[in-house]
CSV table of C-alpha atoms in Angstrom, one decimal:
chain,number,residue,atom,x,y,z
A,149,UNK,CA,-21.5,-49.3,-125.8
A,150,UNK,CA,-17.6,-48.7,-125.1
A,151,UNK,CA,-18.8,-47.9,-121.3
A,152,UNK,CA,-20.5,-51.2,-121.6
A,153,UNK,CA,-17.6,-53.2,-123.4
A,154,UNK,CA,-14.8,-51.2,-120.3
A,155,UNK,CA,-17.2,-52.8,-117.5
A,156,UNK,CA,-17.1,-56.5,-119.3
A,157,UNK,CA,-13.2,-56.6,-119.9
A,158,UNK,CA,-12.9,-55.6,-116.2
A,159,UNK,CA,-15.0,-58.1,-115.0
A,160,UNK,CA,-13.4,-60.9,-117.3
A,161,UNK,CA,-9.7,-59.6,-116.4
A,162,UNK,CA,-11.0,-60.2,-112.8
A,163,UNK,CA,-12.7,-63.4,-113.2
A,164,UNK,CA,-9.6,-64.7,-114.8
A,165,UNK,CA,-7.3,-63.7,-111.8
A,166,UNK,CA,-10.1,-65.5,-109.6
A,167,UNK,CA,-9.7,-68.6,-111.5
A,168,UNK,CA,-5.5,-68.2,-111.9
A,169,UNK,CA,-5.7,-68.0,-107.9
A,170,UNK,CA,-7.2,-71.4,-107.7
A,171,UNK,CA,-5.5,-73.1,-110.6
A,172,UNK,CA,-2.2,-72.3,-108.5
A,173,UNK,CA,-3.9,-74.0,-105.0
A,174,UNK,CA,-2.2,-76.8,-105.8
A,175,UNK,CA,1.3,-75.4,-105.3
A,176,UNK,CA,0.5,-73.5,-102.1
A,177,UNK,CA,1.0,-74.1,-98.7
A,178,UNK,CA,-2.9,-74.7,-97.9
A,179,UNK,CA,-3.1,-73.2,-94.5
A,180,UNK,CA,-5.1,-70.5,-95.4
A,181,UNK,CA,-5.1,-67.6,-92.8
A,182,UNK,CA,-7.9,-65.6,-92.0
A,183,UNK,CA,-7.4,-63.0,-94.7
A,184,UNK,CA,-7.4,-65.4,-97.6
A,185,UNK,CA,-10.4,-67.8,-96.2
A,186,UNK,CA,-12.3,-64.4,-96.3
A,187,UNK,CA,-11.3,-63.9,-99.5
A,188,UNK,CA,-12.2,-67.2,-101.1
A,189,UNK,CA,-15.4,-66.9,-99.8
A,190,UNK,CA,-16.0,-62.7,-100.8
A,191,UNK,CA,-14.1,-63.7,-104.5
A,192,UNK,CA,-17.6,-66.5,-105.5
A,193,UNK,CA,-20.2,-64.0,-103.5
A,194,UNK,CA,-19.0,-60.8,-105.3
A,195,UNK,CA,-19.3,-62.3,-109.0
A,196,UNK,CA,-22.6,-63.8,-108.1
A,197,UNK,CA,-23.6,-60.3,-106.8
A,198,UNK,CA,-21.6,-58.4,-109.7
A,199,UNK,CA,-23.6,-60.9,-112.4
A,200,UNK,CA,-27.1,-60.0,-110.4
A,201,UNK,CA,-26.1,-56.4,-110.9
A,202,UNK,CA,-25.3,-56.6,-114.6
A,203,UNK,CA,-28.7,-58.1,-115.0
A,204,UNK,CA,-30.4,-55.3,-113.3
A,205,UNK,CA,-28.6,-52.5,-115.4
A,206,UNK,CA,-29.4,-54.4,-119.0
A,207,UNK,CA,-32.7,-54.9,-117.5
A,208,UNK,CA,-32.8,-50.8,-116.3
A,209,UNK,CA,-31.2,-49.7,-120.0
A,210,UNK,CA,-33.8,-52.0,-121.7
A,211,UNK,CA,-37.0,-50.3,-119.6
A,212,UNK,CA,-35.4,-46.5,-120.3
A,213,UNK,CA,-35.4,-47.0,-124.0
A,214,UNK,CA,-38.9,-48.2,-123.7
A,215,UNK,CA,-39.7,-45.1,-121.7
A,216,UNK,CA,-41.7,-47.0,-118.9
A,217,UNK,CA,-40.1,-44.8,-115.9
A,218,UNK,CA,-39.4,-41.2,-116.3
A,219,UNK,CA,-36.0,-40.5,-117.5
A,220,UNK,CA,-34.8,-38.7,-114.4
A,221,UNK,CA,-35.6,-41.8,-112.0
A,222,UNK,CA,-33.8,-44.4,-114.2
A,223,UNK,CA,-30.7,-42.3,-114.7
A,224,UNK,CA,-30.8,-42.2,-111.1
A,225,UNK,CA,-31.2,-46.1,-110.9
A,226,UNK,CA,-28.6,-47.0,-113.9
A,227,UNK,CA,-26.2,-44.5,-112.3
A,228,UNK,CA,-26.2,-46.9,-108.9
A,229,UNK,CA,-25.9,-49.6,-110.7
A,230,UNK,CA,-22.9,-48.9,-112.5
A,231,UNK,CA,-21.3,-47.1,-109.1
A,232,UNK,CA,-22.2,-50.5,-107.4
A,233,UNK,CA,-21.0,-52.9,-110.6
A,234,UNK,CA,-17.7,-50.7,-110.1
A,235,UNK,CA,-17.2,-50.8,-106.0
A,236,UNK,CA,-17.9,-54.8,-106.6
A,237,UNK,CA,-15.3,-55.6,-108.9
A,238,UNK,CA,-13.2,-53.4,-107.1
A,239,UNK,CA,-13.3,-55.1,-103.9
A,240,UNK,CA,-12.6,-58.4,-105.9
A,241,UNK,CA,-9.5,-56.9,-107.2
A,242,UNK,CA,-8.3,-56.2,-103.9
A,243,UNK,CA,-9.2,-59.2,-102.0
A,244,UNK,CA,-7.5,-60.9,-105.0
A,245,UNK,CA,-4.3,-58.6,-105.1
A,246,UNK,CA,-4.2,-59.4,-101.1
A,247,UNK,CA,-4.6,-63.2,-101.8
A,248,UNK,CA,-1.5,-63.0,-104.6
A,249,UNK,CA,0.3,-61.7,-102.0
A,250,UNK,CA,-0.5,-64.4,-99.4
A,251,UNK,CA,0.2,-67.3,-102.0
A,252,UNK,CA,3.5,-65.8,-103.4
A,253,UNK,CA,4.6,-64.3,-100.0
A,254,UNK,CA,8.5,-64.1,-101.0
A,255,UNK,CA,7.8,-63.2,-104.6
A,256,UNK,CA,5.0,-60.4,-104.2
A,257,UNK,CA,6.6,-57.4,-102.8
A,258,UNK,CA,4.2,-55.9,-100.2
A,259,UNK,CA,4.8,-52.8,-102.0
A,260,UNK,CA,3.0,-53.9,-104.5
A,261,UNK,CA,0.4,-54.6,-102.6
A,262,UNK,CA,0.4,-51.6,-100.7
A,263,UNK,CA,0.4,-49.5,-104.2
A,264,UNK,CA,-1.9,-51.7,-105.8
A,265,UNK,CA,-4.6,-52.0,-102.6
A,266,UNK,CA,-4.5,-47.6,-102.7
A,267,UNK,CA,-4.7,-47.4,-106.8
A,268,UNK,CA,-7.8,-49.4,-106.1
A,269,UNK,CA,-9.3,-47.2,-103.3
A,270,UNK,CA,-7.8,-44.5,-105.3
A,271,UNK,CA,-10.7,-45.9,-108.0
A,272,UNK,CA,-13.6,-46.0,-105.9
A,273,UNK,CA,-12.6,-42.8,-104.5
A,274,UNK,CA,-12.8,-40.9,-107.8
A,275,UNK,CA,-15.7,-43.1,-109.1
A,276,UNK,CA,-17.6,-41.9,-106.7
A,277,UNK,CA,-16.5,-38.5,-107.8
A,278,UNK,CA,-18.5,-39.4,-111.2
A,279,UNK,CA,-15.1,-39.2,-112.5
A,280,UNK,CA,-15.5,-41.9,-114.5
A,281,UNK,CA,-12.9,-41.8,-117.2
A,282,UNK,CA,-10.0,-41.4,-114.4
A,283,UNK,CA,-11.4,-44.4,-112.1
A,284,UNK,CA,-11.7,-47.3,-115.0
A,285,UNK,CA,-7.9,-46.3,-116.2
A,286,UNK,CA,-7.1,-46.6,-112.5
A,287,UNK,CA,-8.5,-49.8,-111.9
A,288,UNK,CA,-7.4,-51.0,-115.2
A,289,UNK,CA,-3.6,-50.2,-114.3
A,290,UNK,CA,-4.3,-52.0,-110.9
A,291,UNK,CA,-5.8,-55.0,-112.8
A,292,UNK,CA,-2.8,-55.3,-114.9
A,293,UNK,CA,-0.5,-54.5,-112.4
A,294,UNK,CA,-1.9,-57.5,-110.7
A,295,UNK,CA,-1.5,-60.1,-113.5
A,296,UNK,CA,2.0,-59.4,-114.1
A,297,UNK,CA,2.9,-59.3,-110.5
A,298,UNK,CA,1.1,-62.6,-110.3
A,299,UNK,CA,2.5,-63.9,-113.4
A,300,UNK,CA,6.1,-63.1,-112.4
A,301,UNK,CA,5.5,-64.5,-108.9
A,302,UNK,CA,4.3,-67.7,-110.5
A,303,UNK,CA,7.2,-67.9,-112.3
A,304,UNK,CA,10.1,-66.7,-109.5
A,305,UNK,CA,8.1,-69.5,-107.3
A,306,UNK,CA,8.2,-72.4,-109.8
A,307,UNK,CA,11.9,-71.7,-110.2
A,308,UNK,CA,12.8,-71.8,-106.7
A,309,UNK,CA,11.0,-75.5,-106.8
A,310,UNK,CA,13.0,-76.4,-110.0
A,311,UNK,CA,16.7,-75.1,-108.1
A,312,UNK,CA,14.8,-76.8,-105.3
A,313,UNK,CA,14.7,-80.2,-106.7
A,314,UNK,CA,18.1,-79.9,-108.3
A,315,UNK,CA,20.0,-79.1,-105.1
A,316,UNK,CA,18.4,-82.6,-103.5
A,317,UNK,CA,19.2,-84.4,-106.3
A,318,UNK,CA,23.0,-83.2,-105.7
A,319,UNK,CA,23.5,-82.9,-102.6
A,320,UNK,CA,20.2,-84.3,-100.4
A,321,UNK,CA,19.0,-81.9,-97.7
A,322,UNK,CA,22.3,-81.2,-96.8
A,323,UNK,CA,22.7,-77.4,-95.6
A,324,UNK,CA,25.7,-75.7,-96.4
A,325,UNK,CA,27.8,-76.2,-92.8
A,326,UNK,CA,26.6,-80.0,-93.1
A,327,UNK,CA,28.2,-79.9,-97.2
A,328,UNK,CA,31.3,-78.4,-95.4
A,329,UNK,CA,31.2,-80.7,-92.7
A,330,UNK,CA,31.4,-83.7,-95.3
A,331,UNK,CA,34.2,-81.8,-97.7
A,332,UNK,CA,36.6,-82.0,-94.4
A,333,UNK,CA,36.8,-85.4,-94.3
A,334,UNK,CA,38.4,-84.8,-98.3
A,335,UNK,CA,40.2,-81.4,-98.1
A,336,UNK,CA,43.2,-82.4,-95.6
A,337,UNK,CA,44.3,-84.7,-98.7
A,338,UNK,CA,44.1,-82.0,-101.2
A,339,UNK,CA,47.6,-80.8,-103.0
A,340,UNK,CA,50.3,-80.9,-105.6
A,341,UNK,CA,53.1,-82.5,-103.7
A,342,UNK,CA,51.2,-84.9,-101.9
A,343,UNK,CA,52.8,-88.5,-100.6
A,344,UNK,CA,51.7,-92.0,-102.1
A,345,UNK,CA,51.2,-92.8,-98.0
A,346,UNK,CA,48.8,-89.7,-97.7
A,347,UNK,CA,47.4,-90.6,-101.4
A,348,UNK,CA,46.6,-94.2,-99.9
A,349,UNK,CA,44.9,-93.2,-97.0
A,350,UNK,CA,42.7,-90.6,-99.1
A,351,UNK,CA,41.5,-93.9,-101.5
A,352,UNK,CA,40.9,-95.6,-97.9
A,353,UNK,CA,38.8,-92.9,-97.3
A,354,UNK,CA,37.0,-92.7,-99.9
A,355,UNK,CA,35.8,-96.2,-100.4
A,356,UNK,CA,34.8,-96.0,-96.4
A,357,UNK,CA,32.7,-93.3,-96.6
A,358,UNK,CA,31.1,-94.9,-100.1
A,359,UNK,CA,30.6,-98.0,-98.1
A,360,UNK,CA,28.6,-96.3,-95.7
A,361,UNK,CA,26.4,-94.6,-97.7
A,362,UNK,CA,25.1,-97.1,-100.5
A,363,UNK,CA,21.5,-96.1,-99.8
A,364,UNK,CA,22.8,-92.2,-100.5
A,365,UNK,CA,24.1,-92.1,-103.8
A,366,UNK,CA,24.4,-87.9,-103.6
A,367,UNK,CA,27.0,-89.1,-100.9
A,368,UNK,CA,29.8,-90.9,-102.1
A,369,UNK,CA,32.3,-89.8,-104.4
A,370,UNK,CA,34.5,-91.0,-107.1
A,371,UNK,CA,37.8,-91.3,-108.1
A,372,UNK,CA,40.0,-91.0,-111.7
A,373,UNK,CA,43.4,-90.8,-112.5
A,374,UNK,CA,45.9,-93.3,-111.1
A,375,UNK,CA,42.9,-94.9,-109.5
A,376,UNK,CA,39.6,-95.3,-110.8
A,377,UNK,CA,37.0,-95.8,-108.1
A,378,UNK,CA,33.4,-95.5,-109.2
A,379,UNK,CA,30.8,-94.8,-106.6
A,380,UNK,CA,29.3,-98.1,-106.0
A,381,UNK,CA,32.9,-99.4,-105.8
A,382,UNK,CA,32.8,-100.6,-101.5
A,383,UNK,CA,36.3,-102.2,-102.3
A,384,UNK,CA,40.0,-101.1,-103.0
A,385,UNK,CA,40.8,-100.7,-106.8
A,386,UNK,CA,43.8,-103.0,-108.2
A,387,UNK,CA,45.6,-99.9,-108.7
A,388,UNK,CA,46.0,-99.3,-104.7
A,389,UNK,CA,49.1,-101.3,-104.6
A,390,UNK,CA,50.8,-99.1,-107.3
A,391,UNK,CA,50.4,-96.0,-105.3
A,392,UNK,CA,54.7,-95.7,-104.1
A,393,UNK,CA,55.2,-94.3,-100.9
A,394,UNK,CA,58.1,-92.8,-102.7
A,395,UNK,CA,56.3,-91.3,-105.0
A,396,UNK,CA,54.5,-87.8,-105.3
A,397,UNK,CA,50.9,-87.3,-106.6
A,398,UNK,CA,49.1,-84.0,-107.5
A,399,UNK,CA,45.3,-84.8,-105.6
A,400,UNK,CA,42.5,-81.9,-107.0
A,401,UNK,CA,39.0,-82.2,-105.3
A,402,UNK,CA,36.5,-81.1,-107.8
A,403,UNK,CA,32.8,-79.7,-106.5
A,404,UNK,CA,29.6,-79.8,-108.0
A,405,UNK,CA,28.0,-76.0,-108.3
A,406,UNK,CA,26.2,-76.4,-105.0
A,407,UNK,CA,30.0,-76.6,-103.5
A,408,UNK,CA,30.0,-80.4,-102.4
A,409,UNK,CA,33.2,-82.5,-103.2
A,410,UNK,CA,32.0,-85.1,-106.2
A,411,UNK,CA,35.0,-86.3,-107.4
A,412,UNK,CA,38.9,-86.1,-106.7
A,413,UNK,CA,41.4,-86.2,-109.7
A,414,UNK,CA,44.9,-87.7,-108.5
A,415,UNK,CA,47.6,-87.3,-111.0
A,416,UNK,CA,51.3,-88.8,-110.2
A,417,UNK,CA,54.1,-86.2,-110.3
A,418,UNK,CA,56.8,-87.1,-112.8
């Protein structure tokens, strides 16, 4: 019975990968290569062949305790059965380890895959053997090396979306040289003893490039201290005209974690 009850966790443990591979379709680039086309179609084939198998053997173990076929014949069959149930889910696990790897490219170390794919042969190898007791442990350490591979891959990936999705939301598609690019047009202003004429021409600026980028909010910036300058403001602020030219004005650019200018803090020197 525990022989019986190994062989059905395996095959549930590999079911379950087969169906967490296509629950996670939906988040995957679909062009599938050759590999994992093969695989999709081996992964529905070997279950319907590993189920027709598993009927045979109960069907085999039920005829031997009835003692219909000599003892020595039926070992013989039950004994294929099992090596064949074993070599089946095997070659599930694999084509499933290799399809992991093809879906979570950049999260699923090809080590892994390596290791895993000769664990696996490792099984069938010894199997084969009719070291029995060796090859189920084997595959069963392959099985869950698979799951948490997978698991952590599913993870790292849904991350990378989530950093993904806040990095547009901050600053667009911009790469980094285009986020330097657009910090130029800000940084010449930036200093502690800076002139009310400089100071003016940075507001100017400022409301410019706002101006030209109402559709792309991520864009324009804002303004506090002295001057408040909000980032649908397309105007100059009332306080313009109070910026002196005599005066001196501490201007501090302050970026958003992705390193794009968001706002600018100018502060009058007393």
């Amino acid at each position: 019975m525990k022989k019986i009850l190994s062989r059905i966790v395996l095959l549930v443990l590999g079911i379950v990968l087969c169906y967490q591979h296509f629950c996670y379709a939906d988040v995957v680039d679909m062009s599938i290569g050759l590999l994992s086309l093969f695989s999709i179609y081996f992964i529905p084939i070997g279950i319907t062949v590993l189920i027709i198998l598993l009927d045979s053997y109960f069907i085999l173990k039920r005829e031997a305790k009835k003692g219909q076929v000599s003892n020595e014949e039926m070992t013989k069959k039950i004994n294929f059965n099992k090596k064949l149930i074993f070599i089946i889910i095997a070659i599930s696990v694999i084509m499933i380890n290799f399809c992991m790897n093809y879906f979570y490219e950049v999260y699923y170390p090809k080590i892994f895959l390596v290791f895993i794919s000769a664990l696996i042969i490792l099984a069938i190898i010894v199997r084969l053997k009719e070291k029995k007791k060796i090859a189920y442990i084997t595959m069963t350490i392959a099985i869950i090396m698979i799951g948490i591979i997978t698991t952590y891959s599913h993870i790292s990936k849904k991350e990378a979306e989530e950093e993904w999705k806040e990095r547009v939301n901050a600053v667009s598609s911009m790469t980094d040289p285009e986020i330097s690019v657009f910090n130029e047009q800000f940084t010449p202003y930036e200093g502690k003893e800076v002139k009310g004429r400089t100071v003016r021409a940075l507001i100017q600026k400022v409301v410019s490039n706002n101006a030209g980028n109402t559709d792309r909010e991520v864009m324009q910036v804002t303004v506090s201290g002295i001057v408040t300058l909000n980032k649908e403001d397309t105007e100059l602020p009332e306080q313009f005209d109070e910026i002196k030219l005599d005066k001196t004005y501490n201007v501090n650019m302050i970026y958003n974690k992705y390193g794009k200018i968001e706002s600018i803090h100018i502060e009058e020197n007393q």
